[in-house]
PDB file of C-alpha atoms in Angstrom:
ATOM      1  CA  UNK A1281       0.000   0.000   0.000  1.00 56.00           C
ATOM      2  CA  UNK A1282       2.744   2.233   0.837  1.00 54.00           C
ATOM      3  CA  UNK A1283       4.570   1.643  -2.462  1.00 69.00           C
ATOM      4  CA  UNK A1284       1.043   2.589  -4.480  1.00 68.00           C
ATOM      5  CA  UNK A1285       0.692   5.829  -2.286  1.00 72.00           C
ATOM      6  CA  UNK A1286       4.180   6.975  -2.834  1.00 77.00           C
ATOM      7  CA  UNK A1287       3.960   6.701  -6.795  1.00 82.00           C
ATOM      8  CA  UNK A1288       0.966   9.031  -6.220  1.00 78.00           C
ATOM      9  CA  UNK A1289       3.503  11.900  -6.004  1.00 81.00           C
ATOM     10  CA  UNK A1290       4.741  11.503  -9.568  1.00 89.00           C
ATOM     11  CA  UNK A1291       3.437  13.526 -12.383  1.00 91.00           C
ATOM     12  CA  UNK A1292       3.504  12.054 -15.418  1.00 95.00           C
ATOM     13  CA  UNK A1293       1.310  11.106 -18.699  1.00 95.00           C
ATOM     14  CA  UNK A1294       1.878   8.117 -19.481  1.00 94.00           C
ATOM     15  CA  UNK A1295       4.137   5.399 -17.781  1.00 94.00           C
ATOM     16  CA  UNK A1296       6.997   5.740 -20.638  1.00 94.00           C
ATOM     17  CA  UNK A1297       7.493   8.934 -18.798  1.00 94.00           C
ATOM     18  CA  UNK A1298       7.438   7.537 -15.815  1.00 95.00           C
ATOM     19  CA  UNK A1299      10.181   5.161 -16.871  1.00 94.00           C
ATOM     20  CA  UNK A1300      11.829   7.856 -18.128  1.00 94.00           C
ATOM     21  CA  UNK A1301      11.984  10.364 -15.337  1.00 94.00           C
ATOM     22  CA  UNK A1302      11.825   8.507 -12.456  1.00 94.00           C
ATOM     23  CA  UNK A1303      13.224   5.413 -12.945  1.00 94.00           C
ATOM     24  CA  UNK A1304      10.553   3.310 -12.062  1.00 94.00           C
ATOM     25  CA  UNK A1305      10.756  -0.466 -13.079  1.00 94.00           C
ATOM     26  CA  UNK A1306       8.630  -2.196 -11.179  1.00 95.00           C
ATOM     27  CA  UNK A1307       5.364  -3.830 -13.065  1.00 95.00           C
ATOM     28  CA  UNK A1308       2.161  -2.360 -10.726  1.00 94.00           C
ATOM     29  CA  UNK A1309      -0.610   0.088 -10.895  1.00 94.00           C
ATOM     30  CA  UNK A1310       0.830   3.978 -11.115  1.00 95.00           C
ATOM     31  CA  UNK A1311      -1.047   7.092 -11.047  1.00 95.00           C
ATOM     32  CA  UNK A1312      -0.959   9.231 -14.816  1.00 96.00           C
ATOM     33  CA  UNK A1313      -2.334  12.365 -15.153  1.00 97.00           C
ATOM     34  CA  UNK A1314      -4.501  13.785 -18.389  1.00 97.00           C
ATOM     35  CA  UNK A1315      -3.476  16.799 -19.909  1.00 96.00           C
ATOM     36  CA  UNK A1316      -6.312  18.423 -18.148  1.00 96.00           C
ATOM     37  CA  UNK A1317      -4.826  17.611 -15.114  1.00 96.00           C
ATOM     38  CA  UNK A1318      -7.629  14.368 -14.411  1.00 96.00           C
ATOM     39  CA  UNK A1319      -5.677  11.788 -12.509  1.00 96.00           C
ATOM     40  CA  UNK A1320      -6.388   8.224 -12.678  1.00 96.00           C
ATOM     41  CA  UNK A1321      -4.987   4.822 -12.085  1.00 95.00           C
ATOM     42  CA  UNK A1322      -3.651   2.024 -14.516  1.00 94.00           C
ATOM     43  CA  UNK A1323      -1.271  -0.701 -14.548  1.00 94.00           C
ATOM     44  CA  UNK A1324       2.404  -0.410 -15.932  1.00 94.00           C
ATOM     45  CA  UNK A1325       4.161  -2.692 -17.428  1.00 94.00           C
ATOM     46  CA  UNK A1326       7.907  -1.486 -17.770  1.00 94.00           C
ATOM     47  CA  UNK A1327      10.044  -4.742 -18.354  1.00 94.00           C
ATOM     48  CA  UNK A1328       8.278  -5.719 -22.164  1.00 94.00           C
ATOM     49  CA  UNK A1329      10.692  -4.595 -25.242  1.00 93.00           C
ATOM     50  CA  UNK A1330      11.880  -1.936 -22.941  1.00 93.00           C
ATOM     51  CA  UNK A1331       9.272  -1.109 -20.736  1.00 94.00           C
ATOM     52  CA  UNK A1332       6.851   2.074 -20.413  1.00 94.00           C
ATOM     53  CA  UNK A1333       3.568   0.849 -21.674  1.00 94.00           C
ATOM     54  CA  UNK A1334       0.756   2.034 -20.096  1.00 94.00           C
ATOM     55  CA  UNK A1335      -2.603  -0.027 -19.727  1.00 94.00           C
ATOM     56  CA  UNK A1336      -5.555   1.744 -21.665  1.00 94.00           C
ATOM     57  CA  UNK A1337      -7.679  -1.305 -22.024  1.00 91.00           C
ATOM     58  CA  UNK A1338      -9.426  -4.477 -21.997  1.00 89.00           C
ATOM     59  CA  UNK A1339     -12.038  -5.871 -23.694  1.00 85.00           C
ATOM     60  CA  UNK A1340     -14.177  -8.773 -21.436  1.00 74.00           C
ATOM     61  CA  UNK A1341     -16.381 -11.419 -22.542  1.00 58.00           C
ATOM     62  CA  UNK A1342     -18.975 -11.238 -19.318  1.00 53.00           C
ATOM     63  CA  UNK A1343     -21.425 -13.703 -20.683  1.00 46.00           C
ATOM     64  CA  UNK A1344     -20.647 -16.438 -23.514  1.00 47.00           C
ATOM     65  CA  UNK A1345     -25.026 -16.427 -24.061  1.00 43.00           C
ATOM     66  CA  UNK A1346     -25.042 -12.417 -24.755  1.00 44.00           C
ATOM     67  CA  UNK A1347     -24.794 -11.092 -28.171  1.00 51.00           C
ATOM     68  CA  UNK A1348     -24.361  -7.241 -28.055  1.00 47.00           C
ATOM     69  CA  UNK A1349     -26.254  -7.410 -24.474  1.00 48.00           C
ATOM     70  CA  UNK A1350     -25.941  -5.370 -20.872  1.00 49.00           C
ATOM     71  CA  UNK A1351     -21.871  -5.175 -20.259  1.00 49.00           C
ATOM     72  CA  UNK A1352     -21.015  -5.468 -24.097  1.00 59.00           C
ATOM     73  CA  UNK A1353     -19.220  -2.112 -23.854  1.00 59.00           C
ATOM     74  CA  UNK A1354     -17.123  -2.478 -26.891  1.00 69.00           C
ATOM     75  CA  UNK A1355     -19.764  -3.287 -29.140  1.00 57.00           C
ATOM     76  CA  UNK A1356     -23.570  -2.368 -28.158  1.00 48.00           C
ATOM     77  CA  UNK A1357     -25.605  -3.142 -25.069  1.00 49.00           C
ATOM     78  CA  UNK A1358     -28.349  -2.214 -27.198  1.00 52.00           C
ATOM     79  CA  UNK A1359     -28.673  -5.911 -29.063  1.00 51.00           C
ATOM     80  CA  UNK A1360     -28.002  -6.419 -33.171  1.00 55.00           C
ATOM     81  CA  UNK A1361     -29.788  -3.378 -34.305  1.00 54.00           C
ATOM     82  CA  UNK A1362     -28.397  -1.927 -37.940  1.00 59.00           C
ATOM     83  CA  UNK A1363     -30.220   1.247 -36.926  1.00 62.00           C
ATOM     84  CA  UNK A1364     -27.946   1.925 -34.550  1.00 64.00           C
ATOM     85  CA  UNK A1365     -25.062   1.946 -36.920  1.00 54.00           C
ATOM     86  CA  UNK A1366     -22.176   2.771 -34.595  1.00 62.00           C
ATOM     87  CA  UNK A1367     -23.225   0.749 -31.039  1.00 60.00           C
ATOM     88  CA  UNK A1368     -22.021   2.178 -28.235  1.00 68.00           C
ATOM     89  CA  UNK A1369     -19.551   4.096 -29.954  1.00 77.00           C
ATOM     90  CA  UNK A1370     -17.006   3.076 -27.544  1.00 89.00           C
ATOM     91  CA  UNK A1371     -13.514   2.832 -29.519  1.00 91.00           C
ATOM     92  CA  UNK A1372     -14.189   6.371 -30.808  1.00 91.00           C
ATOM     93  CA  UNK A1373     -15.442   8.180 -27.954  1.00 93.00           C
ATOM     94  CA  UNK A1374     -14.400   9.641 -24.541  1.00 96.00           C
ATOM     95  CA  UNK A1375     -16.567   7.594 -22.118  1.00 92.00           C
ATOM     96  CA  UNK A1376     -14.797   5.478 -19.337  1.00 95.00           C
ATOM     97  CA  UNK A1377     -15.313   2.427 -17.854  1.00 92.00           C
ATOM     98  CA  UNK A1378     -14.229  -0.261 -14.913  1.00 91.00           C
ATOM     99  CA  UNK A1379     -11.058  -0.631 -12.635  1.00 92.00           C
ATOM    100  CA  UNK A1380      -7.915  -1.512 -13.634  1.00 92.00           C
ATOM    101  CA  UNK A1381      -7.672  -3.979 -10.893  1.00 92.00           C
ATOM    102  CA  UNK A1382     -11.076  -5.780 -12.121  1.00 89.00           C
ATOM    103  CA  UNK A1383      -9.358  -5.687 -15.843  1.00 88.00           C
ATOM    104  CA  UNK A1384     -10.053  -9.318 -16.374  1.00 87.00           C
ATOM    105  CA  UNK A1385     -13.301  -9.497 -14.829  1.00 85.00           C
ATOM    106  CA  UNK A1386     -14.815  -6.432 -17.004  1.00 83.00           C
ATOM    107  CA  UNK A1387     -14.313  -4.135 -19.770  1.00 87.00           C
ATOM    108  CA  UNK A1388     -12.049  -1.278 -18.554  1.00 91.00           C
ATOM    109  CA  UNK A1389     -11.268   1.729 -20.505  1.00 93.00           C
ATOM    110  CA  UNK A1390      -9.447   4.571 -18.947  1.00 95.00           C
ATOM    111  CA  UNK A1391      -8.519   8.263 -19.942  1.00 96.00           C
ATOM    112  CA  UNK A1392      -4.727   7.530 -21.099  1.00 95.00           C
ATOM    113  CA  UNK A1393      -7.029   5.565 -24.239  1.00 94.00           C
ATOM    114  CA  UNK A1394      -7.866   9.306 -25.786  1.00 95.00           C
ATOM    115  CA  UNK A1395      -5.029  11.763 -23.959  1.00 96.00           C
ATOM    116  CA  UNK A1396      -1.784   9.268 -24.401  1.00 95.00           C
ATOM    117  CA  UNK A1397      -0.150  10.344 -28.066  1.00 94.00           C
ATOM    118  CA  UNK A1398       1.095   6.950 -28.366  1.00 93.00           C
ATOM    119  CA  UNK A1399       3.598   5.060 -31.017  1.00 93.00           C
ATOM    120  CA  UNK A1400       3.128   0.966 -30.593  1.00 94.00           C
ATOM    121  CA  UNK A1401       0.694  -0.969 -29.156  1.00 93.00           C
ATOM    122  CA  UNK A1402       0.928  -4.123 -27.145  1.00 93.00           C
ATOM    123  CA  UNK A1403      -1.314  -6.644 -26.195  1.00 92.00           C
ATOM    124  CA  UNK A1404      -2.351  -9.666 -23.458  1.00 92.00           C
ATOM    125  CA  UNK A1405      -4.469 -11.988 -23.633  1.00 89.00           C
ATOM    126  CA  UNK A1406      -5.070 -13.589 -20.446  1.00 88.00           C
ATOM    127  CA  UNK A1407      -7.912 -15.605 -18.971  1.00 86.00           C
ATOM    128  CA  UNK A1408     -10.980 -14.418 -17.090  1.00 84.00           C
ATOM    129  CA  UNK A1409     -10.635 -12.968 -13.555  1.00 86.00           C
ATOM    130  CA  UNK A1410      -7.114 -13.723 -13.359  1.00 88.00           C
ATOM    131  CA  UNK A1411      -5.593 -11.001 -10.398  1.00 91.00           C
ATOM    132  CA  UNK A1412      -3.288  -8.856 -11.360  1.00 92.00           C
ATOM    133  CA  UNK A1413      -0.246  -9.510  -9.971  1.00 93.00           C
ATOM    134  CA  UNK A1414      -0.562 -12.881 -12.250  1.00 93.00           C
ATOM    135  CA  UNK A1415      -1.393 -10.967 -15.523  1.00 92.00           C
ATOM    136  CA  UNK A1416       2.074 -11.836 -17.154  1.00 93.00           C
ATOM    137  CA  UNK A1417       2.773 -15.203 -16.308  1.00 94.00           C
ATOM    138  CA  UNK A1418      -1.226 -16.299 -16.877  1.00 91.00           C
ATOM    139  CA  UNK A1419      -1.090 -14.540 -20.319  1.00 91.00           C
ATOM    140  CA  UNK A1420      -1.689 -17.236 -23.387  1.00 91.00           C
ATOM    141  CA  UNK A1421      -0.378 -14.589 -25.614  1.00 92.00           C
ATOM    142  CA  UNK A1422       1.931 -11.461 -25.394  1.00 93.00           C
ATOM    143  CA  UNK A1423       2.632  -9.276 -28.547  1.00 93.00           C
ATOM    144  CA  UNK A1424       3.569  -5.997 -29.364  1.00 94.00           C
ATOM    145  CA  UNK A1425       4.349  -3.872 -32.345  1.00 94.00           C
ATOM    146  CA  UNK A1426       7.408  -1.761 -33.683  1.00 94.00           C
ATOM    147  CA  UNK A1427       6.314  -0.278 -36.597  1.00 94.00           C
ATOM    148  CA  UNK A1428       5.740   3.293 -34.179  1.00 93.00           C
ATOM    149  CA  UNK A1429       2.016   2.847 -36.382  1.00 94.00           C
ATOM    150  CA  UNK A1430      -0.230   5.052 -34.491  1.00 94.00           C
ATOM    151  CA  UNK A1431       1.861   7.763 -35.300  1.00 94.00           C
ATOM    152  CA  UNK A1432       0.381   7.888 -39.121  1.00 97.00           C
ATOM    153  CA  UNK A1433      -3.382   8.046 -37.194  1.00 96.00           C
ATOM    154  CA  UNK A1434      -3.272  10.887 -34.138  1.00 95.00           C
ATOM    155  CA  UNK A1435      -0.777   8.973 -31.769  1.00 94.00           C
ATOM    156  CA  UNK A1436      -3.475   6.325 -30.119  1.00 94.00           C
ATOM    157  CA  UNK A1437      -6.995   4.084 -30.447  1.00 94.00           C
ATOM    158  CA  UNK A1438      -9.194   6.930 -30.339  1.00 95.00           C
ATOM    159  CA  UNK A1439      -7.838   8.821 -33.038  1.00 96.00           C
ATOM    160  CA  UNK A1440      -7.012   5.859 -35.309  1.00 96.00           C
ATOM    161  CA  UNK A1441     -10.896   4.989 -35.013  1.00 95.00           C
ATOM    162  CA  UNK A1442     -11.945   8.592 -36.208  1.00 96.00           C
ATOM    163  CA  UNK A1443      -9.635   7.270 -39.507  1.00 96.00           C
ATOM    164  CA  UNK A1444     -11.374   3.979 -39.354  1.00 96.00           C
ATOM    165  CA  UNK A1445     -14.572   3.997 -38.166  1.00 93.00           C
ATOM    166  CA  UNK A1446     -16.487   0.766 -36.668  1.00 90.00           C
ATOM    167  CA  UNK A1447     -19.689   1.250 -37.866  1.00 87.00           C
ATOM    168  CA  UNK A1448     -22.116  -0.779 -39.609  1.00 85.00           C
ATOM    169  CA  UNK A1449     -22.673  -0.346 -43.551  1.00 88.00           C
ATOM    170  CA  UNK A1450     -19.658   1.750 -43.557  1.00 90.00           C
ATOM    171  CA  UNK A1451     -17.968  -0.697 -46.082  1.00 92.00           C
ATOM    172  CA  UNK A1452     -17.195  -4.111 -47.993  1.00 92.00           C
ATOM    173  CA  UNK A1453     -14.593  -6.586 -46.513  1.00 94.00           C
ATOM    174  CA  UNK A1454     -11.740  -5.325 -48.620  1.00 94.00           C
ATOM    175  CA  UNK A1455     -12.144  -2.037 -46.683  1.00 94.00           C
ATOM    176  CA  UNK A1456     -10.201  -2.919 -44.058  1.00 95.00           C
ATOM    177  CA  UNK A1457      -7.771  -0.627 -41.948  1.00 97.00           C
ATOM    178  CA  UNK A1458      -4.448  -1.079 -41.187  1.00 98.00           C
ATOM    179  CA  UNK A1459      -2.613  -4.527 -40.289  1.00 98.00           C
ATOM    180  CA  UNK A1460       0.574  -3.878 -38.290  1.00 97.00           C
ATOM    181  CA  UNK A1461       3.029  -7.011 -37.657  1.00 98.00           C
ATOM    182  CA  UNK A1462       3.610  -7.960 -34.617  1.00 97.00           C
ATOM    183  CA  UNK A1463       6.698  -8.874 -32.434  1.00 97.00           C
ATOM    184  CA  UNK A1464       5.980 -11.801 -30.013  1.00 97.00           C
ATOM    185  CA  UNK A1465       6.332 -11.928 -25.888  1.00 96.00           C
ATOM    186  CA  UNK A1466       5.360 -15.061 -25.302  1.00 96.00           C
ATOM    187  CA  UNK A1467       3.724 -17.216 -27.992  1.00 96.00           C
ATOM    188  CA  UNK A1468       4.167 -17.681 -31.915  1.00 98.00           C
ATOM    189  CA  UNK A1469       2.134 -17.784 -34.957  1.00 98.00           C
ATOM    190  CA  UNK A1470       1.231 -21.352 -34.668  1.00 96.00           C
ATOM    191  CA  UNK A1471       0.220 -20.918 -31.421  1.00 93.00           C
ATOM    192  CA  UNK A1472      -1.560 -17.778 -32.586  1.00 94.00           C
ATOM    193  CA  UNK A1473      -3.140 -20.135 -35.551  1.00 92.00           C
ATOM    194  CA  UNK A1474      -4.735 -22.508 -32.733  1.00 86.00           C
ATOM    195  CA  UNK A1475      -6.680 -20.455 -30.165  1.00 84.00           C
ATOM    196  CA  UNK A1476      -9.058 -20.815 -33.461  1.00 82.00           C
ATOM    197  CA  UNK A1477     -11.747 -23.207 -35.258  1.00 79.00           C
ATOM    198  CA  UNK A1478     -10.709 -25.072 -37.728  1.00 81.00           C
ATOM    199  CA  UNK A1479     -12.297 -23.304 -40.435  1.00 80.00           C
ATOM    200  CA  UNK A1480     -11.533 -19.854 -39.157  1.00 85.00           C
ATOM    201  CA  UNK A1481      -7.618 -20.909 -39.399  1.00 89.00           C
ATOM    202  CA  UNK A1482      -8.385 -20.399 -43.240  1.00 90.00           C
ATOM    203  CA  UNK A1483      -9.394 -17.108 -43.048  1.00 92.00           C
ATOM    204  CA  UNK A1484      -6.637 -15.271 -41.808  1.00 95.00           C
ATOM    205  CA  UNK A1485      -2.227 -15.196 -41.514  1.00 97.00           C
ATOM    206  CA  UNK A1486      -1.313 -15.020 -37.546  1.00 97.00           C
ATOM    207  CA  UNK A1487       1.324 -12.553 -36.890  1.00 98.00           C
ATOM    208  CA  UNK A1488      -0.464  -9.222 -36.935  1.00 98.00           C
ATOM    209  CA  UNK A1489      -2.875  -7.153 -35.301  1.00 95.00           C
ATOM    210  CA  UNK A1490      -5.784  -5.961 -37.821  1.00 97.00           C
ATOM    211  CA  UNK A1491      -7.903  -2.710 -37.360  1.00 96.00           C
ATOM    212  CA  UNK A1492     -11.592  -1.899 -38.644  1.00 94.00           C
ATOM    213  CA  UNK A1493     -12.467  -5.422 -40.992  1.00 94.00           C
ATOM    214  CA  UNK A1494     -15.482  -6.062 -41.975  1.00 93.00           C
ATOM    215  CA  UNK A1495     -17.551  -9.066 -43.237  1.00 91.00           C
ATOM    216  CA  UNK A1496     -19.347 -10.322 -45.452  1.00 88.00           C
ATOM    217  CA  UNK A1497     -22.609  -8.580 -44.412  1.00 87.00           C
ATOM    218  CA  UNK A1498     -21.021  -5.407 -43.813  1.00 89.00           C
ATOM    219  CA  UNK A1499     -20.834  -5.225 -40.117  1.00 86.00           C
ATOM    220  CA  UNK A1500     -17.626  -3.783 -38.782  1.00 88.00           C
ATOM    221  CA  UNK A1501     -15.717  -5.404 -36.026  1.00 89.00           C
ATOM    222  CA  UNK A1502     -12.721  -2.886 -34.171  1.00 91.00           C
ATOM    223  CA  UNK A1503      -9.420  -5.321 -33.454  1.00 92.00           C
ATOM    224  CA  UNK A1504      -8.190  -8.103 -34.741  1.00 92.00           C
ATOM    225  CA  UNK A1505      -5.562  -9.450 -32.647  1.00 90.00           C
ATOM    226  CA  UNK A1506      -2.771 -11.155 -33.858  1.00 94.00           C
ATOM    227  CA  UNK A1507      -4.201 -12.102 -36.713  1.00 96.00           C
ATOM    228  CA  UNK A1508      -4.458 -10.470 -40.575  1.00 97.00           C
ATOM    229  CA  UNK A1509      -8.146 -11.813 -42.528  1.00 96.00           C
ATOM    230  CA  UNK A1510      -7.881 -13.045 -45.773  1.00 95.00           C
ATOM    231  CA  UNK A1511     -11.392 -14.196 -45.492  1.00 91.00           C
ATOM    232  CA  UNK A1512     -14.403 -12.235 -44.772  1.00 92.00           C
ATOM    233  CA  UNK A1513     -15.774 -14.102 -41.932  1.00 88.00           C
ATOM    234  CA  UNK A1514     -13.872 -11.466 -39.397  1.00 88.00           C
ATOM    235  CA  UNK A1515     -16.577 -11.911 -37.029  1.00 83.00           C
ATOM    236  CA  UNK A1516     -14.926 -15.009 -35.880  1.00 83.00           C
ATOM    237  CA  UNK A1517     -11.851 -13.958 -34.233  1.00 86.00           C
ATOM    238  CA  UNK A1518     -11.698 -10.163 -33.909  1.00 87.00           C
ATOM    239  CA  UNK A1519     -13.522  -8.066 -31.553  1.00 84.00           C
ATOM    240  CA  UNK A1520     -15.391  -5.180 -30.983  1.00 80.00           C
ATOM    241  CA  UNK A1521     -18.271  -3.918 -33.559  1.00 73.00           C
ATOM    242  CA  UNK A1522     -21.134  -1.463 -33.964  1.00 66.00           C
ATOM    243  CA  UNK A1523     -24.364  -2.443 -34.554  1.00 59.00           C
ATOM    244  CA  UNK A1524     -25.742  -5.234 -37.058  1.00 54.00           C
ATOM    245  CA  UNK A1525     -22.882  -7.410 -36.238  1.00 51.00           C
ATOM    246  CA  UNK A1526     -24.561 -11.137 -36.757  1.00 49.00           C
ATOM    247  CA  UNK A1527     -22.303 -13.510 -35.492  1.00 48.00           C
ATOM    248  CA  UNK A1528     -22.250 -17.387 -36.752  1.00 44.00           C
ATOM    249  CA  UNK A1529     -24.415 -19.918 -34.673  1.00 41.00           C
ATOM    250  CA  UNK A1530     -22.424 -22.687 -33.538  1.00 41.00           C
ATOM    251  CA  UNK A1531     -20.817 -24.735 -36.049  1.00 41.00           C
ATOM    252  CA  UNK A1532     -18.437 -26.851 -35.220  1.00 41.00           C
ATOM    253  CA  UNK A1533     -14.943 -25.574 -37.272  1.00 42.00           C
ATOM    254  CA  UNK A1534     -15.818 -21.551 -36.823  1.00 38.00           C
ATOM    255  CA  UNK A1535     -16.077 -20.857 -33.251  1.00 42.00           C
ATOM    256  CA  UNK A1536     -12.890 -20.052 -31.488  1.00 39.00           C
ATOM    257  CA  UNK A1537     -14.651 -21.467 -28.138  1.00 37.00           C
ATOM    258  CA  UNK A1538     -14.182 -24.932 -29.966  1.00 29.00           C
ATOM    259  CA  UNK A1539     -10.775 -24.934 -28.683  1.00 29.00           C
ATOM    260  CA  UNK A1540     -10.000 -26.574 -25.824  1.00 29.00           C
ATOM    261  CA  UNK A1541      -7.799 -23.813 -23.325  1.00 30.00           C
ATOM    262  CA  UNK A1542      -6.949 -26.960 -21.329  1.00 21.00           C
ATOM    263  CA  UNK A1543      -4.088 -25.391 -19.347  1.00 21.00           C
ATOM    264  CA  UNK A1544      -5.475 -21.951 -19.393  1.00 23.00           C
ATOM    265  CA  UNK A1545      -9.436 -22.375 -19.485  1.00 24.00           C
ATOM    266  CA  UNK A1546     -11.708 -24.997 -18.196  1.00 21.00           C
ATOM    267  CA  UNK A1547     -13.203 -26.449 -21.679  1.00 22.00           C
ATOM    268  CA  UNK A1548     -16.764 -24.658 -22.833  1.00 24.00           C
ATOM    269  CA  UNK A1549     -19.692 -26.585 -24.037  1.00 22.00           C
ATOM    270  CA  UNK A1550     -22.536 -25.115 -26.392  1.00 22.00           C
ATOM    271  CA  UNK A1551     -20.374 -22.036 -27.301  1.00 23.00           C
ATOM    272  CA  UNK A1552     -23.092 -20.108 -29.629  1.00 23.00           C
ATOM    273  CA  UNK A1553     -20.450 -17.052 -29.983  1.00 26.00           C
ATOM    274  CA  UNK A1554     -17.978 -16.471 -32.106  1.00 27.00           C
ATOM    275  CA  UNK A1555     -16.003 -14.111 -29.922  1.00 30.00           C
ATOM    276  CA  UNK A1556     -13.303 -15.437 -27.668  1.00 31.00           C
ATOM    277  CA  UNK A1557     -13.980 -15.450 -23.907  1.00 34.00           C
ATOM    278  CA  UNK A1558      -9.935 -14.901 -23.267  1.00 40.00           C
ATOM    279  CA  UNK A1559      -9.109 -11.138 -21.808  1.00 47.00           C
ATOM    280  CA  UNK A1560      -7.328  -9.100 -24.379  1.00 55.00           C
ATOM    281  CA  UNK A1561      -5.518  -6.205 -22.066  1.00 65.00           C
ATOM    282  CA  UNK A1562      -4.582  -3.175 -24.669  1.00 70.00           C
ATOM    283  CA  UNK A1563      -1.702  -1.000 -23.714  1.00 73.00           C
ATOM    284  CA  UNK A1564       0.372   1.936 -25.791  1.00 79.00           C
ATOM    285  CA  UNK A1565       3.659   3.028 -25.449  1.00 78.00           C
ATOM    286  CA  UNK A1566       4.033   6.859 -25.166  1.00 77.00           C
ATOM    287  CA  UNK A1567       5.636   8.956 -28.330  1.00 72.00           C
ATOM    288  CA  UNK A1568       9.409   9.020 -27.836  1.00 67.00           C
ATOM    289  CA  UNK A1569      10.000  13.156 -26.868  1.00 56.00           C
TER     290      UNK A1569
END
């Protein structure tokens, strides 16, 4: 407790600065500070590819049965309604959500998402309701990028989703944004390449994360992580959406849920979503000065 009320002192935007002007190298939550002076907690991670990435994000699967119901923050609580083209507007707005600490129990969105002018991004994908002292070592997945990509769209999510929005009807599948490789933490493509069903493995290259694809019906989905489609069934292992996403029923070969997690996740019966239940934590690093 002491050591989370002394970091309370420093003033800082992001946790690359922390790094950077204090020193600090110890994983943990930290206090950041907007650049309207709003101060709010995250977690740090500051060992990855250097360190300095600040935790922005996560995106929870509360209830396997739900489709765009109460809790889907980054899609629509408002159910599969094409009149409601844009959800709950969520990767392109300014609204917050959850507690870092409770960041693999429930979506969590925090002000560093819109006021950190990022370069890279990095994700985790760890099981539900893991604590998060355990974050790194329960992760499945670790990845970041390199490419210093959100540079080109405003320096983070928020602004790259005013480039590419996730909206329904606002495309065809070969509209897709940007697909930045990725450098791997812990994990590989073929491990990547596995996580899916059998005939989602077809649809896409591991080794990448994917922004704004859409399907075949024209429904936009936000992030797909780790993975580049070639397909146009993107509904079945990226995340996120607006409204009039239709997902697949449950057909054996498509749904990601068909995978046994054995070491990671107890196995699921009757999946009838094609969105994986795994965590995905989001975190930028800041602009170099």
């Amino acid at each position: 407790l002491r050591t989370v009320s002394d970091r309370f002192k420093f003033v800082a935007r992001s946790c690359k600065e922390i790094l950077d002007k204090y020193g600090e190298r110890e994983d943990g939550i930290y206090y950041l500070t907007t650049n309207n002076g709003m101060k709010y907690q995250t977690f740090c991670d500051m060992n990855t590819a250097g360190g300095g990435w600040t935790l922005v994000a996560s995106v929870h699967e509360n209830s396997i049965i739900g489709k765009c119901s109460v809790g889907d923050r980054w899609s629509s609580q408002q159910g599969n309604d094409p009149n409601l083209p844009d959800g709950d507007g969520n990767w392109s707005n300014r609204n917050t959500f959850g507690l870092v600490e409770s960041a693999t129990s429930d979506d969590y969105k925090n002000p560093g998402y819109y006021d950190i002018v990022a370069q890279d991004m990095s994700v985790w994908h760890v099981p539900n309701n893991f604590p998060m002292e355990h974050w790194n070592l329960a992760a499945i997945l670790r990845y970041h990028t390199e490419r210093s990509f959100l540079r080109l769209y405003g320096g983070n999510l928020f602004n790259l989703f005013k480039h590419f929005p996730v909206k329904y009807n606002i495309g065809s599948c070969s509209n897709r944004g940007p697909a930045v490789p990725i450098v791997y933490d812990h994990g590989d493509l073929e491990s990547t390449r596995y996580l899916y069903g059998t005939h989602s493995r077809n649809q896409f290259d591991p080794g990448f994360i994917t922004f704004r694809a859409i399907n075949n019906r024209r429904a936009a989905t936000a992030i797909c992580s780790g993975v580049k489609p070639t397909g146009c069934n993107c509904e079945c292992f990226c995340i996120g959406g607006g409204g009039g996403l239709v997902l697949k029923p449950t057909i054996t070969g498509w749904n990601p849920c068909q995978v046994t997690f054995a070491a990671y996740l107890p196995p699921l019966s009757n999946p009838i979503t094609c969105l994986s239940v795994l965590e995905k934590n989001i975190k930028m690093k800041a602009a170099r000065n």
